[in-house]
mmCIF file of C-alpha atoms in Angstrom:
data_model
loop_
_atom_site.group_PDB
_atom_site.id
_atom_site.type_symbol
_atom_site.label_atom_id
_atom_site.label_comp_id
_atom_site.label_asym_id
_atom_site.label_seq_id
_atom_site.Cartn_x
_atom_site.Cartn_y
_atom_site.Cartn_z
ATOM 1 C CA UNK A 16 12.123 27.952 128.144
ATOM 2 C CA UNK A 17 9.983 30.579 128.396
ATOM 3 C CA UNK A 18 7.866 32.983 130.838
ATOM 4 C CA UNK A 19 4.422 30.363 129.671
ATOM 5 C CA UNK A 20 6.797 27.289 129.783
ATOM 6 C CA UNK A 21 8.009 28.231 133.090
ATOM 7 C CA UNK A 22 4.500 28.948 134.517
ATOM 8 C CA UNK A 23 2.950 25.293 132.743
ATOM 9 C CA UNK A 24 5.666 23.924 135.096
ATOM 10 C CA UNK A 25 4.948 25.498 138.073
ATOM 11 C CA UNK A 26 1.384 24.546 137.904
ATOM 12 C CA UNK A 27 2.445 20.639 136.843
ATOM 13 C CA UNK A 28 4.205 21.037 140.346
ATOM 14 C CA UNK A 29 1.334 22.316 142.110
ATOM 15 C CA UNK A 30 -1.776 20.195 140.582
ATOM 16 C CA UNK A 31 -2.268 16.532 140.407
ATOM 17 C CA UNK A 32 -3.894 16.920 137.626
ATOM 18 C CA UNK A 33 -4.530 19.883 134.846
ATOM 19 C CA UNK A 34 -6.310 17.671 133.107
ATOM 20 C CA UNK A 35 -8.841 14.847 133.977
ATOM 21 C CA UNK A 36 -9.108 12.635 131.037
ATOM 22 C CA UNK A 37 -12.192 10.542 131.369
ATOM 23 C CA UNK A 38 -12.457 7.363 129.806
ATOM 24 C CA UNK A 39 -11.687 6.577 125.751
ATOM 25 C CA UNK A 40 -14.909 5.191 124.687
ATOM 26 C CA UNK A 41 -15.765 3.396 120.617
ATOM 27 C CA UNK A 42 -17.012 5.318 118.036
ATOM 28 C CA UNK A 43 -18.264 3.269 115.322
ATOM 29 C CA UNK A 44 -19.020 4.715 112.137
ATOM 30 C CA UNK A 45 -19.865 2.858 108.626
ATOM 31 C CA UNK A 46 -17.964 3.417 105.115
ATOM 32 C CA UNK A 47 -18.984 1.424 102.711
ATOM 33 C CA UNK A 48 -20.900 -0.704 103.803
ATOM 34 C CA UNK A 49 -17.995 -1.662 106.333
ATOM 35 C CA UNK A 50 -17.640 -1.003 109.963
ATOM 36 C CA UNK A 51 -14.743 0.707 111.458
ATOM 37 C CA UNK A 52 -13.976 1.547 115.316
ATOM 38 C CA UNK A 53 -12.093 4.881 116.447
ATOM 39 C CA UNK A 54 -11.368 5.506 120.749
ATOM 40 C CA UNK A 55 -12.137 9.288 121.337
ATOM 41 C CA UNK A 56 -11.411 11.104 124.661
ATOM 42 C CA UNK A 57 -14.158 13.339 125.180
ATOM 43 C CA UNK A 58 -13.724 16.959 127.032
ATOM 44 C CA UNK A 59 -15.666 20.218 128.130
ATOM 45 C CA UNK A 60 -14.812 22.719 129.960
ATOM 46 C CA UNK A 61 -15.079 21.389 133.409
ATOM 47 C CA UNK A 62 -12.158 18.741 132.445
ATOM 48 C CA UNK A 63 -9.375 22.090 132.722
ATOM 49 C CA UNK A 64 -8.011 23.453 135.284
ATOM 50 C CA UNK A 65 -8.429 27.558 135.060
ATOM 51 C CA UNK A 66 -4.954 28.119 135.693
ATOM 52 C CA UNK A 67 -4.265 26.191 132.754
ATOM 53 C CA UNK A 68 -6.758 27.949 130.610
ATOM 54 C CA UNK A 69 -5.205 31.129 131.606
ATOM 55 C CA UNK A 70 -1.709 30.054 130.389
ATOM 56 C CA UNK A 71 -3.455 29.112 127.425
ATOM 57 C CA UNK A 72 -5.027 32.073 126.493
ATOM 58 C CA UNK A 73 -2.042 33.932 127.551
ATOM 59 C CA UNK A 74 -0.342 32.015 124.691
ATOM 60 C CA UNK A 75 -2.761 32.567 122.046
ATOM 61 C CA UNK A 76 -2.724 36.416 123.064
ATOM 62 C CA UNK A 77 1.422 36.665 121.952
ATOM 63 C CA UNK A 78 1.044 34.608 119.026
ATOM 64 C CA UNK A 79 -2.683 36.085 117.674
ATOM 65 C CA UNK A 80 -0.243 39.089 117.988
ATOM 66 C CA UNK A 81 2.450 37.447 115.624
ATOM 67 C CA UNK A 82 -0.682 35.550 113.242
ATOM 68 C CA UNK A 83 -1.068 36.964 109.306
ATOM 69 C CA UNK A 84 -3.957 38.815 108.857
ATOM 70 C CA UNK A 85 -5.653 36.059 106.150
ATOM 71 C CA UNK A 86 -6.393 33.046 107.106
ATOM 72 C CA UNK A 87 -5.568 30.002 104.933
ATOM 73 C CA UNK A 88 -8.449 30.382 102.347
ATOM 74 C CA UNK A 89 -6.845 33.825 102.102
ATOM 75 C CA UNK A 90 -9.639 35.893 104.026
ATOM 76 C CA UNK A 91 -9.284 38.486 106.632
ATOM 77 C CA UNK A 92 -9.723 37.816 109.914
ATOM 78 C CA UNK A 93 -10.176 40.110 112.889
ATOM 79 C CA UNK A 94 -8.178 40.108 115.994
ATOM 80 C CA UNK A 95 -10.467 38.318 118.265
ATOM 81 C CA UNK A 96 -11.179 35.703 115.343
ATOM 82 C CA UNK A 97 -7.150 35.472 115.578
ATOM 83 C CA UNK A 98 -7.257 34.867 119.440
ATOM 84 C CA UNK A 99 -9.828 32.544 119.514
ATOM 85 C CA UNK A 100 -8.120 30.595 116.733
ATOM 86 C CA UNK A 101 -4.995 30.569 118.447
ATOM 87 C CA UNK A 102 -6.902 29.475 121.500
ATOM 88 C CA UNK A 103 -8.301 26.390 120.274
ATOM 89 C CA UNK A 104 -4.946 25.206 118.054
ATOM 90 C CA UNK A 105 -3.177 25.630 121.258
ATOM 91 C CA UNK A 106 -5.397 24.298 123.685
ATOM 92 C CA UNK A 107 -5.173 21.358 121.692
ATOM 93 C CA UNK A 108 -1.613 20.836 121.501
ATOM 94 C CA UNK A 109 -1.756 21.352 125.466
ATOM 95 C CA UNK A 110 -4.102 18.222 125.444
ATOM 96 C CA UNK A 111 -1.694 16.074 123.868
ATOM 97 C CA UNK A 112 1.355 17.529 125.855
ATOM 98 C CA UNK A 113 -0.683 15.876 128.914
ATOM 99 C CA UNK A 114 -2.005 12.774 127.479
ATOM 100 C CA UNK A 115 1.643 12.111 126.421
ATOM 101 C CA UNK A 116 2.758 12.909 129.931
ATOM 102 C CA UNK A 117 -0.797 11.673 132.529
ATOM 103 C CA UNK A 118 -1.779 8.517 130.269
ATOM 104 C CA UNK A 119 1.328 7.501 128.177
ATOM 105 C CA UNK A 120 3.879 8.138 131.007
ATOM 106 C CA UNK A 121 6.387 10.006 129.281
ATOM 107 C CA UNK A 122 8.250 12.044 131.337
ATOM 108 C CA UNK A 123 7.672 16.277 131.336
ATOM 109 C CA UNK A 124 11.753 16.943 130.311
ATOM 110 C CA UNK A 125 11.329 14.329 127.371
ATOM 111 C CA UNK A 126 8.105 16.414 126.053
ATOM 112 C CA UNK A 127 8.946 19.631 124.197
ATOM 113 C CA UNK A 128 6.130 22.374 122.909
ATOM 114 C CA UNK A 129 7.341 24.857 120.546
ATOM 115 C CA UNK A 130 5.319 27.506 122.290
ATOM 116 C CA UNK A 131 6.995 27.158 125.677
ATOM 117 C CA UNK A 132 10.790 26.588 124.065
ATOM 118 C CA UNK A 133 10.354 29.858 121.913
ATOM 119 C CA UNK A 134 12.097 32.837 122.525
ATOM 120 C CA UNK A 135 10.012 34.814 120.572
ATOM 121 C CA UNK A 136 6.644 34.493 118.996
ATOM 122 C CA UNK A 137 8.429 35.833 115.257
ATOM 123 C CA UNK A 138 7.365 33.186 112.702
ATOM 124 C CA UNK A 139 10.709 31.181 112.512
ATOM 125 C CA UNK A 140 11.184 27.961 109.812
ATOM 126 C CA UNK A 141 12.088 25.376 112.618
ATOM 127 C CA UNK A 142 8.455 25.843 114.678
ATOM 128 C CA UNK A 143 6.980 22.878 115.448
ATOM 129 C CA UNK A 144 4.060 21.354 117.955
ATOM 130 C CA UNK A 145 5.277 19.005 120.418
ATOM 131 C CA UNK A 146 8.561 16.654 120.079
ATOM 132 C CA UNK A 147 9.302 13.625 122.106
ATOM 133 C CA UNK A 148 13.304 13.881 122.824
ATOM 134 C CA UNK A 149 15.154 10.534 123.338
ATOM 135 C CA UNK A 150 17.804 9.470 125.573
ATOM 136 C CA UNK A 151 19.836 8.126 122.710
ATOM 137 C CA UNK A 152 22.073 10.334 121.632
ATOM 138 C CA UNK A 153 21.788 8.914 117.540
ATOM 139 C CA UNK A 154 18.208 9.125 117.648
ATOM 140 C CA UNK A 155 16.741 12.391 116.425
ATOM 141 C CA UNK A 156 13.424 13.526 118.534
ATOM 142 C CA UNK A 157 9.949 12.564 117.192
ATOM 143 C CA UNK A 158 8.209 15.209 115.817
ATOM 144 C CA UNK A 159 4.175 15.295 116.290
ATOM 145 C CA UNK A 160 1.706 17.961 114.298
ATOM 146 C CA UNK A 161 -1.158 18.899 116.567
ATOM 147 C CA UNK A 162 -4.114 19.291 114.176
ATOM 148 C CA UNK A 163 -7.244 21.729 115.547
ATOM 149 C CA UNK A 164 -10.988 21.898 113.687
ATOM 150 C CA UNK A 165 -14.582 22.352 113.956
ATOM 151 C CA UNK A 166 -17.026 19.345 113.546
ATOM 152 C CA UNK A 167 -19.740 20.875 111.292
ATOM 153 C CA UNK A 168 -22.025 17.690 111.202
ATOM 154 C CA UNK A 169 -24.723 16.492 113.422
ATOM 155 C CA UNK A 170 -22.389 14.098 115.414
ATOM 156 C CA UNK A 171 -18.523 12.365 115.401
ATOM 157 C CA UNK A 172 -19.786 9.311 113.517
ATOM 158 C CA UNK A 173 -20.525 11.805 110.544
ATOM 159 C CA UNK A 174 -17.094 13.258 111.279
ATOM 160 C CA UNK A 175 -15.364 9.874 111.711
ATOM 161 C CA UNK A 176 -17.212 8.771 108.681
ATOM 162 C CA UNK A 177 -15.978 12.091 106.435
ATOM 163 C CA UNK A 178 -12.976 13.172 107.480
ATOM 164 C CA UNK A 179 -9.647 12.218 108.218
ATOM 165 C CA UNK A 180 -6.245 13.525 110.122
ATOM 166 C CA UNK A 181 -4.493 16.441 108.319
ATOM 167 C CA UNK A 182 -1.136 15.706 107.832
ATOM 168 C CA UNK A 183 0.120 19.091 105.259
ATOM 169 C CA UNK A 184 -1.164 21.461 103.614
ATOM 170 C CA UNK A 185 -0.249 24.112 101.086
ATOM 171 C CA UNK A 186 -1.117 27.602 99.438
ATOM 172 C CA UNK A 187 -0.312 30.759 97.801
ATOM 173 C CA UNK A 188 1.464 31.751 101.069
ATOM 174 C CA UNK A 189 2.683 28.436 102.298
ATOM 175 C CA UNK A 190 4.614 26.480 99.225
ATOM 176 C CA UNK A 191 5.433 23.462 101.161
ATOM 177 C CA UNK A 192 4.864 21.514 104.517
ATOM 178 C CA UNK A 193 7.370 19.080 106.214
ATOM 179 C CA UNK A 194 4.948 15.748 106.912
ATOM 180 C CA UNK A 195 5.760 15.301 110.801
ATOM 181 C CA UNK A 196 6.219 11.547 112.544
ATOM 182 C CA UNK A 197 3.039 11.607 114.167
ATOM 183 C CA UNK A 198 0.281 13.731 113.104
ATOM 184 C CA UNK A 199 -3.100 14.045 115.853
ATOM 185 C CA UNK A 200 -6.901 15.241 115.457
ATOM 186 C CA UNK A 201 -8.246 17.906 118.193
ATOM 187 C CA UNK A 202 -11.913 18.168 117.217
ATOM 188 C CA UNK A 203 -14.462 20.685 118.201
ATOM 189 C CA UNK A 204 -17.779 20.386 118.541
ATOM 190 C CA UNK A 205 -20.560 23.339 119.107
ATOM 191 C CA UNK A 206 -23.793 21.854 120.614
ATOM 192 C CA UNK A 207 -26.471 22.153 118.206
ATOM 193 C CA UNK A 208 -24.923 23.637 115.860
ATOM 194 C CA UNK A 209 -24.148 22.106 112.047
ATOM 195 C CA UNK A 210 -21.785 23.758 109.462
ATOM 196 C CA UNK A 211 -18.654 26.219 110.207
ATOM 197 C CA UNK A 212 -17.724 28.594 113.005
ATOM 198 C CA UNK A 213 -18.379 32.109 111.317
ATOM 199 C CA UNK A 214 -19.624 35.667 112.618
ATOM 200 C CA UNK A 215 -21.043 35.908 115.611
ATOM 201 C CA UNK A 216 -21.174 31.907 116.522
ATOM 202 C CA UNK A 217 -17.301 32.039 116.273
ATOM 203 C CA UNK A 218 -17.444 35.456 117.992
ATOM 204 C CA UNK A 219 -19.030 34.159 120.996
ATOM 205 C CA UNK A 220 -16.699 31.120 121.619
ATOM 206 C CA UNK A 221 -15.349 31.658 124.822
ATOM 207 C CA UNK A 222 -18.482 32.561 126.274
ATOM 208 C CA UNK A 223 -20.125 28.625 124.849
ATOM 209 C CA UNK A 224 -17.298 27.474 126.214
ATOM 210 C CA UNK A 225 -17.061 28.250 129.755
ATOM 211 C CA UNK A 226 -20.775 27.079 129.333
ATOM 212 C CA UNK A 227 -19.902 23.557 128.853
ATOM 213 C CA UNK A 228 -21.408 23.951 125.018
ATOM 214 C CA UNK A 229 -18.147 22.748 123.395
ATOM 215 C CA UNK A 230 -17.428 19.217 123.266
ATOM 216 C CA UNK A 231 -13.630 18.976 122.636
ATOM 217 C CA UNK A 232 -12.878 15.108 121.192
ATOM 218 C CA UNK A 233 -9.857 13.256 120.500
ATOM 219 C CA UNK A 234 -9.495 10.550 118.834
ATOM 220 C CA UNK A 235 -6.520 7.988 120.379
ATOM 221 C CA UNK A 236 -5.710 6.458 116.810
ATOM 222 C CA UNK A 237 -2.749 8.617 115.190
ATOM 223 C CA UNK A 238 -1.175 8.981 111.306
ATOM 224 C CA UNK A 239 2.191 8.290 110.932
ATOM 225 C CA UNK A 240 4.898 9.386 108.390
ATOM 226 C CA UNK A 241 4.115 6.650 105.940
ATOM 227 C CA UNK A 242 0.239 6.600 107.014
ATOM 228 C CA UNK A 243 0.764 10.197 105.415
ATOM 229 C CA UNK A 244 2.137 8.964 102.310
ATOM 230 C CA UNK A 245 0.767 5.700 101.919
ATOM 231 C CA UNK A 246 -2.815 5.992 102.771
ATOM 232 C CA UNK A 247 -3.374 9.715 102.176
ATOM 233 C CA UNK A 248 -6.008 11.702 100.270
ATOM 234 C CA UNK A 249 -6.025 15.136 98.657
ATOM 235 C CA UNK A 250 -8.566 17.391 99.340
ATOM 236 C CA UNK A 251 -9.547 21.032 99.497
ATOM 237 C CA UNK A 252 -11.757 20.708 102.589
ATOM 238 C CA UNK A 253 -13.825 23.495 100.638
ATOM 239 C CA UNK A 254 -10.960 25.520 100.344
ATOM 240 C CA UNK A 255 -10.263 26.531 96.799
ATOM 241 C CA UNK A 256 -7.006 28.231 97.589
ATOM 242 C CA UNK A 257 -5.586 25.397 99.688
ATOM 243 C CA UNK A 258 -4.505 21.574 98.964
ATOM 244 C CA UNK A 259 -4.641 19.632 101.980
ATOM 245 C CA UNK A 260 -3.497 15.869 102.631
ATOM 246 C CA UNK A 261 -5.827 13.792 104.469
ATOM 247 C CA UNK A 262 -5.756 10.535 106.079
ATOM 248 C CA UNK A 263 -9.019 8.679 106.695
ATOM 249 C CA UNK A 264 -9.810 7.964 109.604
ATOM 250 C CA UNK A 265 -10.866 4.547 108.445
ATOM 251 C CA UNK A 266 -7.456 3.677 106.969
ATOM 252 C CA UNK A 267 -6.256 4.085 110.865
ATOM 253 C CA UNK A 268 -8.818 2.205 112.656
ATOM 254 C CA UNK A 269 -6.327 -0.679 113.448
ATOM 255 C CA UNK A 270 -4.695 -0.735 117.775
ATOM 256 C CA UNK A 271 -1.536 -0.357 116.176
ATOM 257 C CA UNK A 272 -2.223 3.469 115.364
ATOM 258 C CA UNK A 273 -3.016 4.113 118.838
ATOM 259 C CA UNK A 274 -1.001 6.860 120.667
ATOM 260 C CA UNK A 275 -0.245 4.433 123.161
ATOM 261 C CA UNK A 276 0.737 1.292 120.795
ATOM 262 C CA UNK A 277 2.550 4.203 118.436
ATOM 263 C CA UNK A 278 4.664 5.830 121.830
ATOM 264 C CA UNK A 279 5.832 2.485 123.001
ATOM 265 C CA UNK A 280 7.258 1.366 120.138
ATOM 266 C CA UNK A 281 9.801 4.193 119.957
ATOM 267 C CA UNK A 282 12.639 4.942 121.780
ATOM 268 C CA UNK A 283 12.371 7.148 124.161
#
């Protein structure tokens, strides 16, 4: 573990809770002329603790450091484009690190982030998000992919309605993607604001942020391996240079893709 694993610990010990998750509420959004339901956890600012945003940030500060210079549409990015980036894709993984451990009562030494484990922030091939590490020594750990974007519609229905969880994707620079166990949406949401994060509305993130202007959600339903190959779409996402594969999240709509339903069915 590292010098930002070691500090997440310290402040586990010394806060109830670095997180206050309030309460999953429906979404319901129409596709074809059929109704679907999705839970979504709803955050803002005022939900972290700052000691937590701090390790965060201090995160996203070593691995902007590490991050290539395009992003995956093969543009140039500046460095505080690469931090706040980095922010947000960790910040989410750091929500489901605590939903795992506050709501689905997995214990903190079964839960594994890459980003605390790492010895260096080097690109290696075996990164990952978050595992779940079992007890039983033939089982391997469960791998889960921590997904991060921006909502650029009027509201999470639209979202809902439109998109889906990103289980791979694949470029010029990036040939081939391992599809995880469990792949999970972190969604971002500007208040009002429609379309992508560019220029100076990206710029300023930090500042709409600690002004409550971000609405972070989270959707509860999860894609599995074979939701990933099974009930999958290919898409762009408006990317020319980059293939992603999609699951709708209408396709996952059933209890049984809950986190919850999903965690307790393994063994752990």
């Amino acid at each position: 573990m590292n010098k930002y694993g070691q500090n997440f610990l310290n402040l586990l010990e010394k806060e109830n809770h670095l997180i206050e998750f309030n309460q999953e509420r429906e979404i319901i959004f129409n596709l074809e002329k059929q109704k679907f339901t999705i839970p979504i956890v709803e955050l803002k600012r005022e939900n972290f603790d700052t000691d937590l945003l701090k390790n965060v940030y201090n995160i996203s500060l070593e691995k902007a450091g590490k991050t290539m210079d395009f992003n995956q549409n093969l543009e140039e990015r500046n460095k505080n484009i690469k931090i706040i980036r980095q922010f947000r894709g960790v910040l989410a993984e750091t929500i489901v690190h605590l939903y795992l451990h506050y709501i689905c009562k997995i214990p903190i030494n079964k839960i594994k982030r890459y980003d605390l484990e790492r010895e260096t922030f080097e690109y290696k091939p075996q990164e990952y998000d978050i595992k779940l590490c079992s007890n039983y020594q033939n089982i391997a750990c469960y791998t889960i992919e921590v997904r991060s974007s921006n909502n650029p519609y009027n509201n999470i229905e639209d979202y809902l309605t439109k998109k889906g969880i990103i289980c791979a994707y694949t470029n010029n620079r990036k040939a081939t993607e391992e599809i995880k166990d469990i792949s999970i949406a972190i969604i971002y949401k500007l208040a009002d604001h429609i379309g992508s994060l560019r220029g100076e509305t990206e710029e300023k993130f930090f500042k709409d942020f600690n002004e409550n202007k971000y609405t972070i959600y989270f959707p509860t339903h999860c894609a599995l391996k074979e939701s990933c190959y099974n009930l999958s779409v290919k898409t762009n996402l408006g990317q020319n240079n980059t293939e992603y594969i999609t699951v709708p999240f209408s396709k996952i709509s059933d209890s049984k893709y809950h986190i919850k339903n999903v965690i307790s069915s393994l063994k752990i």
